[in-house]
Amino acid sequence: MSSHSGERTPSGPTAAGNTEYRVAHLMERLAVGHPGELGVRAEVRGDAVLVTGTVASARCRDEILGIVREELAGVPVHDDIVVADASSPDHAEELT
């Protein structure tokens, strides 16, 4: 899991509501820009946002994290986005 943080934003009910709004906007943007990546989720966890999911490539993960940084500038973000291994196996599976 990696962590990205920028400027500190005020905490409290108004800041939390603003962060939730920004997360909702982020999810809309990801759904429109990356229709195959609807499995990516973002949720507010205290003063930070946790982004999770599985994507098809490292390039896709990097693009998504770029969008996350744009939308959530100033909010600490923790990401746990996994790149799916879509390569074929390099050996036969042994069944017992």
N, CA, C and O of each residue as an XYZ file, in Angstrom:
384
protein
N       0.855     -1.156      0.000
C       0.000      0.000      0.000
C       0.901      1.219      0.000
O       1.889      1.258      0.733
N       0.575      2.215     -0.812
C       1.365      3.437     -0.812
C       0.513      4.575     -0.322
O      -0.711      4.466     -0.244
N       1.163      5.666      0.007
C       0.463      6.807      0.564
C       0.891      8.065     -0.157
O       2.079      8.278     -0.403
N      -0.067      8.889     -0.492
C       0.192     10.172     -1.124
C      -0.468     11.224     -0.258
O      -1.615     11.051      0.154
N       0.229     12.305      0.024
C      -0.420     13.368      0.774
C       0.036     14.709      0.248
O       1.137     14.855     -0.282
N      -0.821     15.663      0.404
C      -0.511     17.015     -0.035
C      -0.755     17.955      1.111
O      -0.438     17.645      2.260
N      -1.313     19.097      0.806
C      -1.614     20.075      1.830
C      -2.633     19.508      2.807
O      -3.448     18.657      2.453
N      -2.575     19.986      4.024
C      -3.578     19.579      5.004
C      -4.834     20.407      4.791
O      -4.772     21.610      4.535
N      -5.956     19.748      4.900
C      -7.222     20.452      4.797
C      -7.830     20.513      6.181
O      -7.499     19.687      7.031
N      -8.710     21.467      6.431
C      -9.331     21.549      7.742
C     -10.107     20.276      8.042
O     -10.681     19.655      7.147
N     -10.116     19.894      9.324
C     -10.893     18.710      9.689
C     -12.205     19.156     10.308
O     -12.380     20.328     10.640
N     -13.112     18.226     10.457
C     -14.418     18.532     11.021
C     -15.510     18.154     10.049
O     -15.227     17.648      8.963
N     -16.769     18.396     10.427
C     -17.903     17.989      9.603
C     -17.894     18.604      8.206
O     -18.216     17.914      7.239
N     -17.535     19.885      8.072
C     -17.541     20.527      6.763
C     -16.471     19.919      5.870
O     -16.722     19.647      4.696
N     -15.286     19.705      6.414
C     -14.197     19.108      5.631
C     -14.555     17.689      5.220
O     -14.293     17.291      4.086
N     -15.155     16.915      6.133
C     -15.537     15.533      5.812
C     -16.589     15.519      4.709
O     -16.516     14.697      3.796
N     -17.558     16.413      4.785
C     -18.585     16.492      3.752
C     -17.982     16.876      2.419
O     -18.366     16.328      1.385
N     -17.039     17.813      2.422
C     -16.359     18.228      1.202
C     -15.568     17.054      0.627
O     -15.572     16.854     -0.587
N     -14.898     16.282      1.461
C     -14.126     15.134      0.992
C     -15.052     14.082      0.398
O     -14.734     13.499     -0.638
N     -16.176     13.831      1.027
C     -17.133     12.867      0.494
C     -17.653     13.309     -0.871
O     -17.821     12.485     -1.770
N     -17.905     14.597     -1.026
C     -18.352     15.135     -2.314
C     -17.256     14.926     -3.358
O     -17.541     14.505     -4.479
N     -16.013     15.214     -2.998
C     -14.888     15.057     -3.932
C     -14.688     13.587     -4.312
O     -14.366     13.282     -5.460
N     -14.875     12.686     -3.360
C     -14.763     11.255     -3.651
C     -15.869     10.830     -4.609
O     -15.621     10.048     -5.527
N     -17.084     11.333     -4.410
C     -18.188     11.000     -5.316
C     -17.879     11.500     -6.730
O     -18.139     10.799     -7.708
N     -17.333     12.689     -6.835
C     -16.961     13.236     -8.145
C     -15.851     12.388     -8.769
O     -15.873     12.128     -9.972
N     -14.896     11.963     -7.970
C     -13.820     11.084     -8.447
C     -14.400      9.800     -9.024
O     -14.001      9.372    -10.107
N     -15.337      9.181     -8.311
C     -15.918      7.920     -8.769
C     -16.682      8.115    -10.081
O     -16.638      7.251    -10.956
N     -17.375      9.235    -10.221
C     -18.068      9.528    -11.484
C     -17.061      9.670    -12.613
O     -17.269      9.151    -13.710
N     -15.975     10.371    -12.343
C     -14.953     10.587    -13.370
C     -14.303      9.266    -13.781
O     -14.057      9.047    -14.968
N     -14.025      8.395    -12.832
C     -13.434      7.097    -13.156
C     -14.401      6.236    -13.957
O     -13.985      5.529    -14.875
N     -15.675      6.288    -13.623
C     -16.677      5.485    -14.332
C     -16.798      5.925    -15.786
O     -16.990      5.090    -16.671
N     -16.688      7.215    -16.039
C     -16.796      7.731    -17.403
C     -15.512      7.479    -18.178
O     -15.565      7.088    -19.344
N     -14.359      7.694    -17.554
C     -13.084      7.593    -18.240
C     -12.536      6.191    -18.336
O     -11.776      5.887    -19.256
N     -12.899      5.338    -17.414
C     -12.378      3.974    -17.370
C     -13.524      2.993    -17.148
O     -13.655      2.441    -16.056
N     -14.356      2.765    -18.166
C     -15.522      1.894    -17.951
C     -15.147      0.477    -17.539
O     -15.942     -0.202    -16.890
N     -13.963      0.021    -17.900
C     -13.542     -1.317    -17.507
C     -13.003     -1.386    -16.099
O     -12.699     -2.470    -15.601
N     -12.881     -0.239    -15.448
C     -12.276     -0.207    -14.114
C     -13.286      0.162    -13.044
O     -12.950      0.847    -12.077
N     -14.516     -0.286    -13.213
C     -15.546      0.048    -12.235
C     -15.324     -0.641    -10.898
O     -16.006     -0.328     -9.923
N     -14.377     -1.578    -10.838
C     -14.075     -2.249     -9.583
C     -13.221     -1.411     -8.652
O     -12.982     -1.819     -7.516
N     -12.752     -0.249     -9.097
C     -11.959      0.634     -8.244
C     -12.919      1.389     -7.335
O     -13.919      1.945     -7.789
N     -12.604      1.400     -6.065
C     -13.443      2.059     -5.066
C     -12.615      3.056     -4.270
O     -11.410      2.880     -4.096
N     -13.268      4.093     -3.795
C     -12.636      5.073     -2.911
C     -13.591      5.339     -1.762
O     -14.792      5.519     -1.966
N     -13.052      5.362     -0.561
C     -13.896      5.649      0.594
C     -13.134      6.485      1.604
O     -11.921      6.350      1.771
N     -13.871      7.343      2.264
C     -13.287      8.215      3.282
C     -13.030      7.380      4.525
O     -13.908      6.668      5.012
N     -11.805      7.485      5.025
C     -11.410      6.806      6.266
C     -10.763      7.837      7.175
O      -9.564      8.095      7.069
N     -11.540      8.424      8.058
C     -11.018      9.484      8.926
C     -10.713     10.716      8.086
O     -11.579     11.219      7.372
N      -9.477     11.200      8.175
C      -9.062     12.377      7.413
C      -8.478     12.008      6.055
O      -8.078     12.892      5.297
N      -8.422     10.712      5.735
C      -7.800     10.249      4.498
C      -8.833      9.535      3.623
O      -9.971      9.303      4.030
N      -8.393      9.197      2.407
C      -9.224      8.430      1.486
C      -8.451      7.172      1.111
O      -7.261      7.236      0.804
N      -9.129      6.036      1.138
C      -8.550      4.758      0.743
C      -9.093      4.399     -0.629
O     -10.306      4.352     -0.833
N      -8.181      4.144     -1.578
C      -8.556      3.749     -2.932
C      -8.124      2.296     -3.108
O      -6.953      1.965     -2.924
N      -9.082      1.421     -3.469
C      -8.799     -0.004     -3.622
C      -9.348     -0.507     -4.952
O     -10.162      0.157     -5.593
N      -8.892     -1.681     -5.354
C      -9.429     -2.313     -6.541
C      -8.360     -3.058     -7.310
O      -7.195     -3.102     -6.912
N      -8.779     -3.645     -8.418
C      -7.895     -4.395     -9.294
C      -8.028     -3.827    -10.695
O      -9.137     -3.608    -11.182
N      -6.890     -3.590    -11.342
C      -6.874     -3.044    -12.696
C      -6.065     -3.971    -13.598
O      -5.345     -4.850    -13.123
N      -6.196     -3.761    -14.903
C      -5.589     -4.660    -15.881
C      -4.099     -4.428    -16.101
O      -3.391     -5.350    -16.506
N      -3.605     -3.212    -15.843
C      -2.194     -2.939    -16.134
C      -1.633     -1.873    -15.200
O      -2.372     -1.119    -14.566
N      -0.307     -1.835    -15.137
C       0.359     -0.807    -14.333
C       0.069      0.576    -14.913
O      -0.078      1.544    -14.167
N      -0.012      0.668    -16.229
C      -0.328      1.946    -16.869
C      -1.702      2.441    -16.434
O      -1.874      3.623    -16.137
N      -2.673      1.543    -16.396
C      -4.028      1.901    -15.966
C      -4.006      2.364    -14.503
O      -4.648      3.354    -14.155
N      -3.274      1.653    -13.661
C      -3.161      2.046    -12.246
C      -2.574      3.447    -12.136
O      -3.064      4.270    -11.364
N      -1.514      3.722    -12.915
C      -0.883      5.035    -12.877
C      -1.836      6.131    -13.343
O      -1.862      7.218    -12.765
N      -2.619      5.852    -14.388
C      -3.605      6.828    -14.873
C      -4.651      7.113    -13.802
O      -5.011      8.266    -13.563
N      -5.132      6.061    -13.164
C      -6.151      6.221    -12.118
C      -5.583      7.017    -10.951
O      -6.253      7.908    -10.429
N      -4.363      6.708    -10.536
C      -3.770      7.441     -9.420
C      -3.522      8.901     -9.783
O      -3.579      9.768     -8.911
N      -3.249      9.188    -11.051
C      -3.120     10.573    -11.493
C      -4.434     11.324    -11.348
O      -4.459     12.472    -10.904
N      -5.519     10.670    -11.725
C      -6.850     11.274    -11.584
C      -7.177     11.463    -10.104
O      -7.737     12.487     -9.714
N      -6.828     10.475     -9.285
C      -7.068     10.573     -7.842
C      -6.332     11.784     -7.277
O      -6.904     12.549     -6.502
N      -5.060     11.964     -7.661
C      -4.283     13.110     -7.157
C      -4.911     14.436     -7.592
O      -4.930     15.392     -6.817
N      -5.424     14.503     -8.828
C      -6.077     15.731     -9.304
C      -7.333     16.033     -8.498
O      -7.520     17.151     -8.017
N      -8.182     15.041     -8.355
C      -9.473     15.236     -7.699
C      -9.363     15.442     -6.196
O     -10.173     16.155     -5.603
N      -8.367     14.823     -5.580
C      -8.262     14.859     -4.119
C      -7.017     15.588     -3.640
O      -6.468     15.260     -2.588
N      -6.569     16.576     -4.409
C      -5.396     17.361     -4.011
C      -5.605     17.920     -2.606
O      -6.655     18.485     -2.303
N      -4.607     17.756     -1.764
C      -4.688     18.254     -0.397
C      -5.273     17.267      0.590
O      -5.293     17.533      1.792
N      -5.752     16.125      0.101
C      -6.325     15.096      0.974
C      -5.336     13.920      1.004
O      -4.890     13.471     -0.052
N      -4.991     13.420      2.190
C      -4.122     12.239      2.240
C      -4.836     11.048      1.582
O      -5.995     10.763      1.886
N      -4.136     10.365      0.686
C      -4.710      9.236     -0.041
C      -3.826      8.011      0.165
O      -2.605      8.081      0.025
N      -4.453      6.897      0.497
C      -3.770      5.610      0.607
C      -4.325      4.739     -0.512
O      -5.539      4.587     -0.648
N      -3.427      4.168     -1.313
C      -3.938      3.329     -2.390
C      -3.517      1.888     -2.208
O      -2.409      1.583     -1.766
N      -4.430      1.023     -2.559
C      -4.202     -0.418     -2.533
C      -4.786     -0.976     -3.830
O      -5.633     -1.869     -3.819
N      -4.308     -0.425     -4.947
C      -4.773     -0.861     -6.259
C      -3.821     -1.935     -6.759
O      -2.613     -1.715     -6.854
N      -4.371     -3.090     -7.077
C      -3.600     -4.250     -7.494
C      -3.692     -4.401     -9.004
O      -4.757     -4.213     -9.592
N      -2.561     -4.745     -9.630
C      -2.554     -5.026    -11.066
C      -2.791     -6.520    -11.239
O      -2.044     -7.340    -10.704
N      -3.839     -6.874    -11.994
C      -4.164     -8.285    -12.232
C      -3.084     -8.907    -13.106
O      -2.608     -8.280    -14.053
N      -2.707    -10.103    -12.798
C      -1.731    -10.825    -13.608
C      -2.491    -11.598    -14.667
O      -3.050    -12.661    -14.396
N      -2.509    -11.056    -15.879
C      -3.263    -11.678    -16.968
C      -2.378    -12.512    -17.880
O      -2.815    -12.969    -18.937
N      -1.137    -12.707    -17.467
C      -0.231    -13.499    -18.307
C      -0.558    -14.987    -18.170
O      -1.133    -15.423    -17.173
N      -0.184    -15.747    -19.185
C      -0.431    -17.180    -19.132
C       0.582    -17.818    -18.186
O       1.687    -17.301    -18.023
N       0.219    -18.923    -17.567
C       1.135    -19.581    -16.635
C       2.372    -20.091    -17.371
O       2.314    -20.462    -18.543
N       3.496    -20.096    -16.645
C       4.732    -20.554    -17.257
C       4.976    -22.047    -17.029
O       5.989    -22.584    -17.477
N       4.054    -22.719    -16.335
C       4.175    -24.161    -16.119
C       2.781    -24.770    -15.935
O       1.820    -24.058    -15.643
N       2.683    -26.053    -16.102
C       1.403    -26.753    -15.952
C       1.063    -26.869    -14.481
O       1.947    -27.012    -13.637
N      -0.214    -26.806    -14.183
C      -0.675    -26.986    -12.818
C      -0.742    -28.475    -12.525
O      -1.290    -29.249    -13.310
N      -0.181    -28.869    -11.392
C      -0.207    -30.284    -11.011
C      -1.414    -30.544    -10.130
O      -1.592    -29.884     -9.106
N      -2.237    -31.493    -10.515
C      -3.405    -31.872     -9.742
C      -3.118    -33.151     -8.980
O      -2.547    -34.095     -9.525
N      -3.509    -33.176     -7.739
C      -3.280    -34.390     -6.936
C      -4.576    -34.938     -6.400
O      -4.576    -35.954     -5.705
